[in-house]
XYZ file of C-alpha atoms in Angstrom:
732
model
C 48.213 19.187 -35.338
C 45.431 18.669 -37.925
C 41.817 20.106 -37.440
C 40.598 16.712 -36.270
C 43.149 16.193 -33.530
C 42.717 17.308 -30.009
C 45.248 18.175 -27.240
C 45.242 16.865 -23.725
C 43.759 19.968 -22.266
C 40.893 19.958 -24.816
C 40.265 16.080 -24.276
C 39.879 16.572 -20.542
C 37.717 19.710 -20.901
C 35.536 17.746 -23.372
C 35.223 14.793 -20.960
C 34.577 16.999 -18.124
C 31.444 18.466 -20.081
C 30.325 15.164 -21.003
C 30.358 13.860 -17.451
C 28.338 16.789 -16.457
C 25.913 16.367 -19.241
C 25.473 12.827 -18.195
C 24.502 13.564 -14.795
C 23.932 16.922 -13.082
C 23.846 15.249 -9.618
C 20.550 15.264 -8.060
C 19.321 18.533 -9.658
C 16.178 18.744 -12.141
C 16.637 22.435 -12.760
C 15.555 24.226 -10.613
C 17.946 22.359 -8.350
C 17.555 20.249 -5.178
C 19.308 20.549 -1.616
C 21.714 17.944 -0.239
C 22.125 16.875 3.147
C 25.616 18.096 3.226
C 25.167 21.467 2.056
C 21.582 22.538 2.954
C 21.185 24.822 0.098
C 20.159 24.672 -3.556
C 23.164 23.976 -5.863
C 23.667 23.069 -9.583
C 26.694 20.854 -9.529
C 29.355 21.219 -12.093
C 31.731 18.209 -12.471
C 34.415 20.775 -13.789
C 34.389 22.698 -10.641
C 32.219 20.776 -7.959
C 31.378 21.892 -4.558
C 33.797 20.897 -1.932
C 31.554 18.057 -0.560
C 31.496 16.395 -4.010
C 34.139 13.940 -4.432
C 34.158 11.661 -7.665
C 33.099 8.176 -6.773
C 31.546 9.148 -3.436
C 27.838 9.600 -3.154
C 25.666 12.580 -2.155
C 22.514 12.199 -0.193
C 19.272 13.941 -0.548
C 16.163 13.769 1.337
C 12.810 12.802 -0.331
C 9.810 10.892 0.054
C 8.908 7.093 -0.631
C 5.858 6.700 -2.786
C 5.493 2.959 -2.683
C 2.452 2.893 -0.571
C 0.386 5.470 1.282
C 2.502 5.456 4.431
C 4.714 8.250 2.733
C 7.970 7.339 4.677
C 10.867 9.780 4.587
C 13.833 8.590 2.632
C 17.491 9.455 1.849
C 18.617 8.974 -1.703
C 22.334 8.413 -2.541
C 23.452 10.018 -5.817
C 26.746 9.588 -7.535
C 27.814 10.963 -10.819
C 24.206 12.046 -11.297
C 22.454 8.726 -10.899
C 20.249 7.699 -7.964
C 21.781 4.567 -6.511
C 20.494 3.626 -3.167
C 17.504 4.445 -0.892
C 17.545 4.455 2.932
C 15.070 5.776 5.524
C 15.186 9.288 6.767
C 16.042 9.513 10.481
C 14.359 12.874 10.632
C 11.132 11.458 9.662
C 8.789 10.449 12.645
C 7.012 7.982 10.203
C 9.936 5.673 9.963
C 12.924 6.757 11.965
C 15.624 6.166 9.511
C 14.098 2.594 8.581
C 12.860 1.501 5.200
C 11.005 -1.584 4.265
C 11.730 -3.785 1.207
C 9.140 -1.987 -0.987
C 10.927 1.197 -0.320
C 14.307 -0.240 -1.180
C 12.954 -1.436 -4.462
C 11.840 2.139 -5.417
C 15.079 2.592 -7.268
C 14.338 -0.360 -9.423
C 11.042 1.244 -10.532
C 12.906 4.189 -11.484
C 15.110 2.298 -13.737
C 12.534 -0.153 -15.084
C 12.861 -0.831 -18.778
C 9.078 -0.989 -19.302
C 8.656 2.869 -18.243
C 6.460 4.895 -20.556
C 8.601 7.554 -22.130
C 6.429 9.603 -24.285
C 2.735 10.316 -24.860
C 0.572 7.713 -26.613
C -2.625 7.928 -28.422
C -4.966 5.146 -29.451
C -5.020 4.944 -33.264
C -6.588 2.035 -35.010
C -7.050 0.183 -31.735
C -3.295 0.516 -30.792
C -1.401 2.964 -28.647
C 1.125 4.849 -30.873
C 3.493 7.683 -29.995
C 2.491 11.422 -30.446
C 3.840 14.844 -29.709
C 2.948 16.778 -26.568
C 1.026 19.591 -28.542
C -1.124 17.137 -29.937
C -1.794 15.522 -26.494
C -2.587 18.621 -24.637
C -4.612 20.079 -27.541
C -6.734 16.757 -27.591
C -7.249 16.975 -23.671
C -8.119 20.661 -23.978
C -10.831 19.973 -26.564
C -12.331 17.019 -24.759
C -12.644 18.558 -21.315
C -14.005 21.691 -22.766
C -16.790 19.739 -24.302
C -17.541 17.635 -21.236
C -20.261 18.936 -18.872
C -18.760 19.064 -15.249
C -20.736 16.369 -13.765
C -19.727 14.059 -16.606
C -15.938 14.264 -15.849
C -14.086 12.147 -13.151
C -10.712 11.754 -11.728
C -9.849 8.060 -10.591
C -6.736 8.113 -8.315
C -5.115 6.453 -5.641
C -4.360 8.101 -2.393
C -3.476 11.667 -2.908
C -2.199 14.251 -0.399
C -0.135 17.430 0.090
C -0.151 20.143 -2.673
C -0.899 17.708 -5.491
C -4.198 17.194 -3.596
C -4.780 20.775 -3.471
C -4.217 21.204 -7.358
C -6.342 17.974 -8.040
C -9.187 19.429 -6.044
C -8.850 22.846 -7.747
C -8.969 21.113 -11.391
C -12.161 19.039 -10.154
C -13.772 22.284 -8.983
C -12.790 24.187 -12.089
C -14.294 21.423 -14.284
C -17.647 21.803 -12.163
C -17.411 18.256 -11.114
C -17.503 16.433 -7.791
C -16.407 13.119 -9.243
C -13.151 11.991 -7.431
C -13.022 8.381 -6.967
C -9.735 7.550 -4.712
C -9.372 3.928 -4.967
C -7.252 1.933 -2.408
C -7.707 -1.902 -2.276
C -5.565 -2.245 0.935
C -6.489 -0.152 3.920
C -8.409 0.076 7.066
C -11.402 1.828 5.421
C -14.002 0.170 7.668
C -11.804 0.624 10.711
C -11.675 4.289 10.011
C -15.512 4.413 9.972
C -15.629 2.602 13.210
C -13.051 4.851 14.789
C -14.815 8.013 13.801
C -18.072 6.840 15.318
C -16.736 5.253 18.499
C -13.842 7.532 19.291
C -14.434 10.738 17.337
C -11.365 10.423 15.144
C -10.739 8.274 11.997
C -7.041 7.537 12.787
C -6.208 7.918 16.315
C -2.607 7.483 17.409
C -1.619 4.053 18.637
C 1.010 3.813 21.465
C 2.353 0.358 20.932
C 5.356 0.901 23.531
C 2.985 1.785 26.400
C 0.980 -1.393 26.086
C 1.748 -4.375 28.108
C -0.078 -6.648 25.891
C -1.268 -6.451 22.080
C -4.307 -8.381 21.237
C -4.261 -8.303 17.285
C -7.313 -9.820 15.536
C -5.801 -9.884 11.962
C -4.093 -6.613 12.197
C -0.741 -7.365 10.366
C 1.020 -4.222 11.684
C 4.491 -5.639 11.004
C 3.544 -6.315 7.435
C 0.947 -4.442 5.578
C -1.505 -2.648 7.949
C -1.562 1.202 7.855
C 2.038 2.147 8.358
C 4.087 -1.063 8.938
C 7.624 0.548 9.122
C 6.457 2.768 11.729
C 4.900 0.252 13.739
C 7.857 -2.127 13.382
C 10.192 0.658 15.095
C 7.459 0.930 17.754
C 7.084 -2.758 18.171
C 10.861 -3.003 18.860
C 10.153 -0.463 21.700
C 7.225 -2.536 22.991
C 9.344 -5.687 23.072
C 12.387 -3.946 24.860
C 12.519 -3.466 28.550
C 9.776 -5.374 30.381
C 8.750 -6.819 26.970
C 5.244 -6.744 26.131
C 3.346 -9.824 25.034
C 1.657 -10.246 21.584
C -1.311 -12.323 21.016
C -2.416 -12.900 17.273
C -5.699 -14.016 16.126
C -6.205 -14.549 12.509
C -7.436 -17.229 9.914
C -4.052 -17.230 8.173
C -0.708 -16.609 9.699
C 0.843 -13.166 8.892
C 4.435 -11.736 9.481
C 3.014 -10.287 12.756
C 1.301 -13.719 13.591
C 4.718 -15.332 13.127
C 6.178 -12.981 15.908
C 3.556 -13.515 18.242
C 3.689 -15.273 21.710
C 0.380 -16.925 21.186
C -1.069 -17.543 17.667
C -4.624 -18.501 17.596
C -6.385 -19.478 14.171
C -9.984 -18.487 13.982
C -12.910 -19.243 11.591
C -13.075 -16.339 9.117
C -15.909 -13.703 10.015
C -16.260 -14.688 13.655
C -13.646 -12.259 15.422
C -16.494 -10.113 16.369
C -18.140 -13.012 18.173
C -14.705 -13.660 19.909
C -14.292 -10.165 21.060
C -17.765 -10.249 22.474
C -17.078 -13.425 24.324
C -13.683 -12.088 25.714
C -15.925 -8.903 26.752
C -18.451 -11.400 28.440
C -15.576 -12.748 30.633
C -14.343 -9.373 31.453
C -18.034 -8.292 32.396
C -18.213 -11.289 34.841
C -14.880 -10.137 36.374
C -16.130 -6.622 37.079
C -15.474 -4.681 33.892
C -18.177 -2.058 33.087
C -20.145 -2.643 29.903
C -21.755 0.227 28.102
C -25.498 -0.068 27.951
C -25.696 -0.012 24.272
C -23.489 -3.071 24.122
C -24.916 -5.040 27.055
C -27.373 -7.161 24.813
C -24.577 -8.265 22.373
C -22.005 -9.059 25.289
C -24.333 -11.108 27.380
C -25.419 -13.202 24.293
C -22.128 -14.648 23.896
C -20.840 -16.943 26.828
C -17.404 -18.603 25.865
C -18.912 -21.941 25.253
C -21.329 -20.556 22.682
C -18.455 -18.599 21.105
C -16.389 -21.507 20.853
C -18.827 -23.355 18.512
C -18.964 -20.355 16.335
C -15.268 -19.408 16.227
C -13.466 -22.753 16.556
C -11.439 -21.127 19.473
C -12.053 -23.103 22.596
C -13.827 -21.662 25.678
C -10.638 -22.323 27.727
C -8.464 -20.265 25.185
C -11.058 -17.380 25.182
C -11.061 -17.272 28.927
C -7.223 -17.269 28.802
C -7.042 -14.344 26.575
C -9.433 -12.310 28.719
C -7.435 -13.065 31.717
C -4.314 -11.876 30.118
C -5.854 -8.594 29.129
C -6.969 -8.044 32.523
C -3.596 -8.924 33.926
C -1.574 -6.921 31.350
C -2.842 -3.282 31.674
C -2.782 -1.097 29.707
C -3.438 -3.082 26.598
C -4.092 -2.575 23.103
C -6.689 -4.488 20.920
C -6.414 -4.115 17.041
C -8.796 -5.245 14.243
C -7.392 -5.847 10.739
C -8.656 -6.794 7.287
C -10.000 -10.144 8.243
C -12.271 -8.532 10.832
C -13.427 -5.703 8.468
C -13.657 -7.767 5.242
C -17.308 -9.111 5.636
C -20.757 -8.085 5.149
C -20.824 -7.489 9.051
C -17.219 -6.070 9.025
C -18.241 -2.585 10.713
C -20.181 -4.430 13.425
C -17.203 -6.818 14.048
C -14.738 -4.010 14.154
C -17.022 -2.147 16.552
C -17.055 -5.331 18.810
C -13.239 -5.167 18.916
C -13.087 -1.357 19.689
C -15.620 -2.197 22.434
C -12.906 -3.922 24.199
C -10.472 -0.920 24.171
C -13.021 1.109 25.796
C -14.021 -1.432 28.611
C -10.222 -2.084 29.373
C -9.698 1.645 29.652
C -7.164 1.765 26.874
C -8.687 4.973 25.232
C -6.535 7.805 26.466
C -3.467 5.539 27.205
C -2.586 3.301 24.320
C -5.074 4.902 22.044
C -4.732 8.688 21.959
C -5.724 11.603 19.838
C -3.712 12.462 16.782
C -4.828 15.942 17.044
C -6.488 18.185 14.711
C -4.187 18.556 11.412
C -3.764 22.271 10.841
C -3.901 22.028 7.050
C -6.932 19.936 6.059
C -6.693 20.763 2.485
C -3.249 18.815 2.510
C -4.718 15.756 4.274
C -4.605 12.380 2.555
C -7.793 11.478 0.259
C -8.679 7.912 -0.065
C -11.986 6.227 -0.691
C -11.260 2.610 -0.546
C -12.882 0.105 -2.591
C -16.295 1.722 -2.321
C -15.020 4.215 -4.530
C -14.076 1.605 -7.109
C -17.625 0.165 -7.070
C -19.044 3.737 -7.393
C -16.837 4.601 -10.206
C -17.723 1.091 -12.068
C -21.494 1.993 -11.458
C -21.131 5.438 -12.936
C -19.333 4.140 -15.979
C -21.873 1.395 -16.352
C -24.653 3.750 -16.392
C -22.959 5.989 -18.901
C -22.721 9.096 -16.510
C -19.269 9.979 -17.806
C -17.755 11.244 -20.953
C -14.171 11.993 -19.623
C -12.266 10.027 -17.015
C -8.442 10.825 -15.955
C -6.582 7.961 -14.033
C -3.587 8.446 -11.679
C -2.097 6.102 -9.070
C -4.761 3.537 -9.355
C -5.064 0.482 -11.695
C -9.004 -0.328 -11.420
C -8.875 -2.615 -14.352
C -6.657 -5.025 -12.494
C -8.057 -4.430 -9.118
C -11.656 -4.788 -9.994
C -13.410 -8.106 -9.461
C -15.171 -9.790 -12.421
C -18.580 -8.738 -11.340
C -17.819 -5.129 -11.886
C -17.067 -5.968 -15.580
C -14.705 -2.941 -15.577
C -13.174 -3.659 -18.807
C -16.553 -3.728 -20.639
C -17.945 -0.620 -18.811
C -14.798 1.392 -19.491
C -15.835 1.282 -23.337
C -18.806 3.287 -22.301
C -16.660 6.233 -21.443
C -15.774 8.112 -24.602
C -12.488 9.568 -23.565
C -10.034 8.010 -21.036
C -6.604 9.518 -20.097
C -4.103 7.585 -17.879
C -1.381 9.485 -16.176
C 0.996 6.626 -15.812
C 4.638 5.589 -15.417
C 4.083 1.945 -16.607
C 1.878 0.163 -19.067
C -0.457 -1.393 -16.592
C -3.927 -2.517 -17.325
C -5.709 0.762 -17.060
C -3.260 2.366 -19.178
C -3.576 -0.260 -21.800
C -7.301 0.436 -21.899
C -6.829 4.102 -22.091
C -7.400 6.285 -25.226
C -4.574 8.599 -24.362
C -1.479 7.919 -22.014
C 0.409 10.697 -20.382
C 3.956 9.522 -19.264
C 5.001 10.508 -15.760
C 8.428 10.962 -14.242
C 9.456 8.609 -11.408
C 8.956 9.860 -7.850
C 12.666 9.828 -7.720
C 12.544 12.715 -10.570
C 9.850 14.682 -9.121
C 8.775 17.314 -6.702
C 5.836 16.977 -4.021
C 4.609 17.146 -0.431
C 2.778 14.522 1.141
C 0.762 13.837 4.271
C 0.243 10.424 5.565
C -3.141 9.314 6.841
C -1.686 7.792 9.889
C -0.021 10.600 11.906
C 2.433 9.633 14.684
C 3.677 12.078 17.291
C 5.527 15.042 15.556
C 4.645 13.960 12.149
C 3.570 16.470 9.574
C 4.421 16.914 6.041
C 7.067 15.006 4.022
C 8.728 16.682 1.182
C 9.738 15.070 -2.063
C 12.483 16.468 -4.168
C 13.957 14.981 -7.238
C 17.487 12.881 -6.749
C 18.321 13.559 -10.361
C 17.397 14.806 -13.763
C 14.667 13.208 -15.556
C 15.780 9.997 -17.516
C 13.288 10.622 -20.372
C 12.705 14.189 -21.571
C 9.079 13.515 -22.854
C 8.015 12.609 -19.326
C 6.302 15.024 -16.865
C 5.765 15.281 -13.168
C 2.144 14.953 -11.831
C 1.995 18.253 -10.247
C 3.242 19.913 -13.424
C 0.528 17.997 -15.253
C -2.163 19.297 -12.995
C -0.961 22.974 -13.536
C -1.096 22.346 -17.181
C -4.704 21.103 -16.909
C -5.752 24.196 -14.781
C -4.032 26.503 -17.434
C -6.049 24.651 -20.161
C -9.060 25.434 -18.221
C -8.155 29.282 -18.044
C -7.753 28.965 -14.264
C -6.134 32.367 -13.731
C -5.436 31.816 -10.091
C -2.602 29.406 -11.346
C -1.490 31.250 -14.549
C 1.442 33.004 -12.692
C 3.263 29.743 -11.966
C 5.909 28.708 -14.543
C 5.956 25.308 -13.163
C 4.939 22.905 -10.082
C 8.333 23.763 -8.444
C 7.595 27.392 -8.458
C 4.086 26.860 -7.226
C 5.331 24.373 -4.421
C 8.049 26.631 -3.336
C 5.798 29.632 -2.922
C 3.223 27.450 -0.999
C 5.797 26.085 1.520
C 7.391 29.378 1.965
C 3.793 31.051 2.661
C 3.292 28.755 5.719
C 2.500 30.803 8.879
C 5.528 32.112 10.886
C 5.046 29.485 13.663
C 6.110 26.766 11.557
C 9.452 28.323 10.248
C 11.395 28.251 13.495
C 14.321 30.462 13.453
C 14.702 30.576 9.721
C 16.025 34.220 8.760
C 14.275 34.202 5.482
C 11.826 32.263 3.172
C 14.846 31.095 1.115
C 16.510 29.842 4.400
C 13.292 28.077 5.526
C 12.923 26.266 2.093
C 16.291 25.090 1.978
C 15.978 23.725 5.615
C 12.986 22.020 4.827
C 14.398 20.388 1.802
C 17.481 19.383 3.656
C 15.491 17.684 6.364
C 12.878 16.176 4.081
C 10.114 16.831 6.566
C 8.068 19.845 7.962
C 6.971 18.839 11.501
C 3.653 20.390 12.181
C 2.151 20.381 15.569
C -1.415 19.112 15.633
C -4.141 20.996 17.632
C -4.690 19.327 20.982
C -7.859 17.048 21.094
C -9.289 14.358 23.243
C -10.982 11.056 22.072
C -14.708 10.826 23.162
C -15.478 7.051 23.412
C -19.090 6.065 22.656
C -20.757 2.869 21.756
C -23.828 2.024 19.873
C -25.623 -1.059 19.628
C -23.738 -4.000 18.060
C -25.305 -6.839 16.035
C -23.581 -9.854 14.565
C -25.398 -12.163 12.289
C -25.280 -15.926 12.478
C -23.049 -17.752 10.099
C -24.796 -19.206 7.174
C -23.705 -22.631 5.937
C -22.714 -22.889 2.132
C -22.383 -26.696 1.158
C -21.680 -25.712 -2.403
C -18.677 -23.544 -1.588
C -17.484 -24.864 1.895
C -14.178 -22.943 2.267
C -13.363 -19.177 3.067
C -11.246 -17.305 0.668
C -8.540 -15.235 2.141
C -7.040 -12.858 -0.305
C -3.948 -11.993 1.824
C -1.791 -8.966 1.353
C 2.042 -9.289 1.097
C 4.714 -6.925 2.230
C 6.116 -6.799 -1.378
C 3.663 -7.035 -4.296
C 1.193 -5.188 -2.020
C -2.025 -4.984 -4.057
C -0.190 -5.686 -7.251
C 1.358 -2.401 -7.860
C 4.895 -3.765 -7.288
C 4.665 -6.980 -9.517
C 6.807 -5.206 -12.165
C 9.723 -5.140 -9.869
C 12.044 -8.119 -9.877
C 13.480 -7.524 -6.673
C 10.073 -7.803 -4.798
C 9.173 -10.856 -7.055
C 12.416 -12.355 -5.859
C 11.910 -11.290 -2.270
C 10.318 -14.534 -0.509
C 6.870 -14.277 1.043
C 7.589 -14.028 4.734
C 5.711 -17.197 5.692
C 5.728 -19.653 2.721
C 9.118 -18.285 1.128
C 7.604 -18.693 -2.317
C 9.006 -16.378 -5.080
C 7.819 -15.316 -8.572
C 4.351 -17.091 -8.375
C 0.810 -17.409 -6.900
C 0.082 -20.241 -4.406
C -2.818 -21.210 -2.176
C -2.074 -22.106 1.494
C -4.113 -25.004 2.667
C -4.092 -26.771 6.017
C -2.675 -30.372 5.733
C -5.950 -31.808 7.244
C -8.175 -30.046 4.572
C -5.716 -30.923 1.730
C -5.822 -34.581 2.817
C -9.695 -34.820 2.582
C -9.710 -33.169 -0.797
C -6.834 -35.427 -2.079
C -4.583 -32.350 -2.603
C -0.758 -32.785 -2.312
C 2.003 -30.138 -2.064
C 2.551 -28.355 -5.429
C -0.499 -29.796 -6.903
C -2.300 -27.406 -9.344
C -5.707 -26.633 -7.760
C -8.638 -24.708 -9.343
C -10.295 -22.499 -6.722
C -13.917 -21.369 -7.783
C -16.245 -19.000 -6.528
C -19.634 -17.886 -7.713
C -17.883 -15.369 -10.047
C -15.224 -17.495 -11.464
C -12.036 -19.577 -10.788
C -8.321 -19.307 -10.778
C -5.640 -22.028 -10.931
C -2.720 -21.823 -8.497
C -0.272 -24.319 -6.944
C -0.893 -25.765 -3.318
C 1.208 -24.953 -0.491
C 0.539 -27.156 2.659
C 0.999 -25.528 6.061
C -0.657 -25.389 9.502
C -0.522 -21.688 9.448
C -3.770 -21.293 8.254
C -7.472 -22.345 9.599
C -8.635 -25.653 8.127
C -11.734 -23.937 6.796
C -9.671 -21.259 4.854
C -7.821 -21.244 1.609
C -5.434 -18.255 1.347
C -4.175 -16.755 -1.733
C -1.902 -13.641 -1.740
C -2.842 -10.741 -3.890
C -0.441 -9.009 -6.355
C -0.033 -11.472 -9.253
C -2.016 -12.252 -12.433
C -1.454 -9.215 -14.526
C -2.543 -9.201 -18.081
C -0.283 -6.225 -18.746
C 2.277 -4.058 -16.551
C 5.473 -5.002 -18.312
C 7.673 -7.991 -18.759
C 8.227 -8.823 -15.068
C 4.548 -8.867 -14.140
C 2.691 -9.982 -17.310
C 1.149 -13.541 -17.338
C 2.584 -14.578 -13.925
C 0.418 -16.268 -11.380
C -3.246 -15.609 -10.765
C -5.304 -12.515 -9.695
C -7.371 -13.553 -6.615
C -9.419 -10.291 -6.655
C -11.234 -11.348 -9.833
C -13.197 -14.103 -8.328
C -14.508 -12.121 -5.234
C -18.236 -12.218 -4.792
C -20.322 -9.028 -4.866
C -20.433 -8.647 -1.056
C -20.088 -5.376 0.623
C -20.061 -4.122 4.182
C -23.550 -3.191 5.194
C -22.469 -0.124 6.863
C -19.730 1.455 4.915
C -20.224 -0.069 1.384
C -16.662 -1.323 1.169
C -15.827 -4.477 -0.677
C -15.736 -7.479 1.699
C -12.462 -8.778 0.823
C -12.812 -11.732 3.058
C -16.540 -12.442 2.167
C -16.155 -14.880 -0.585
C -16.746 -18.769 -0.160
C -14.904 -21.057 -2.531
C -14.488 -24.753 -3.408
C -11.407 -26.651 -4.607
C -10.682 -29.097 -7.380
C -7.554 -30.878 -8.195
C -6.586 -30.461 -11.806
C -4.355 -33.627 -11.609
C -1.236 -31.542 -12.361
C 1.701 -31.291 -10.220
C 4.143 -28.126 -10.674
C 6.801 -27.345 -7.971
C 6.761 -24.040 -6.393
C 9.996 -21.963 -6.264
C 10.539 -21.575 -2.588
C 13.654 -20.193 -0.965
C 15.801 -22.759 0.733
C 13.935 -25.795 -0.407
C 15.974 -26.482 -3.270
C 14.679 -29.001 -6.049
C 14.206 -32.637 -5.194
C 14.294 -33.617 -8.786
C 17.433 -35.734 -9.754
C 16.830 -34.914 -13.517
C 17.521 -38.311 -14.448
C 20.574 -38.921 -12.298
C 20.895 -41.773 -9.970
C 22.054 -39.869 -6.831
C 21.602 -40.897 -3.191
C 21.956 -39.100 -0.012
C 22.555 -42.267 2.129
C 23.184 -45.785 1.358
C 23.980 -48.999 3.450
C 27.224 -50.745 3.163
C 25.463 -53.912 1.911
C 23.570 -51.883 -0.709
C 26.774 -50.168 -1.763
C 28.492 -53.524 -2.360
C 25.891 -54.554 -4.754
C 26.570 -51.487 -6.969
C 28.812 -51.811 -10.002
C 31.482 -49.756 -8.213
C 31.807 -52.093 -5.157
């Protein structure tokens, strides 16, 4: 045998090591814990554990990061590659279920447009650099920046990442943390805090006999939709509760309702007060602070304002009285106006009058580790950050988990004001608009390759901390986990408290193992507790018992102001899929049909047929929607699931960057929002923009699942033909 030859034994040995090198299953060293084994292992494909069978997947528990609900997941790994995600049955948040966004997380992990190495702007272009140069540059810039001139801009952060982030901000001597989320009950949280004493109380859907939802799409995009979908199934079982949905544009929840009621945008608070008026006349007690507001809206008066008939208002009130306990919810269309706080307060008033507080709305309790709780500032933080940048109050800004360049309306002029910040660093997985505007880009590992802990803002019964562990080794060696990046930043700042930790894994393991004994159950040691926690994927933490304390303040709703120049209300609706635009780079979610219109891969405007007829608009016409801040062009979709005074455009499209699947597709409806904010909270009024429509004269068919294509492409085909007509054809 020559030196270049190899025998069978050597060949098999070589192939065994090649397989092991190609995929150490689910173990970014230090390793992870499988569901089957329940202990940390490094798998060798030469002598694998007995539960590892070639071609058969191994499952790991982790956390979904596709939205801020932080559902528990199980990931299937085979030959070292993550293949499939499902819900974790042990997680109280989702009980083994997983929405389409969670399912698509695997596609984000393997996305071809991921950033794979550090990038530095040179001569106007982002070019690859090494890690030493990247960290040296960051160290130099932050050491020269006064604390008050440094800022973090993030999405929702929680768990031990939030602890390290807060530590870094404190170490910098700064207080500037802008936590931006476009979609979320930010106004509603403020109302709950003031009227119930708790920002996110627990909602007991299955105990309600009737749910009256005013724009709360709890089956689609509201708060924690996968959790609420499982609770809704309980609500519908047995005696089968009744659902009444009132909203300006039909949502997934509205499509499931027993009674769907279209309403003029911004008048939901008036409707709530009119219902309260009927209940008051029926003997319900009205808090003194709300008496004037309730007395002011008889059903007939409210009908003129809302477009909902007096008879229907009285019918809804009667249903609420007959079906007790009930549950009344306020969603984004209620909160998204200049008077959003007052309107949401009027809705919460109904729960207090109906005695729902303490029955279908209960305290979530006091979370025992507030430092781990979710931090989110909504859109008011986006406005505050833009103001700080505009007034040149910042020298250095770090970005993570947020894309403010895309999310910011035109009136904030964010691309221009960012130029006033000398040094901008984006910690990003994809080349989104904010990363493209940065001076330095730090490439992040995907959440399926990283460690972490997370605490959802909404905590159902038995909820707690969800644990994130990597399902596989990192695909790109020059990416870094966000926790590791934070530790590196703290070490650059000479934070001696964190110098002992080699990496984020070591820090996280110690932090979890250091929890008080009452949370460790019967675990014989810290190692056993850590392995049990990873195996289950969730650490259930009992919240301290509390009671809600209802109180009502004065409610004042302004009269609607006519706007002849802009006669229609814009409804920038959220989709269970693209969300706020963060998932537009995932083909599965672009391909997933909208739950109501069934449109894919595009933007569209939902218009009532009667309104379209008045404006001379037909299906698939390209229309221009203009506000005082600009205009967008989208295709018309005619449907009766929208109020005649409304034009509804979904969020999520219109990216100018973000990879091949998202770039230059559709229109970004957020850009044309007017500078209207809620008077109480400062949140951007997403539903407070008035618009006008114009037909461009073009007609371009939307791609709609099941609709097919009506074009014959020049072929003379017929679906039906009479016998006489057939005889006249050439083939007769």
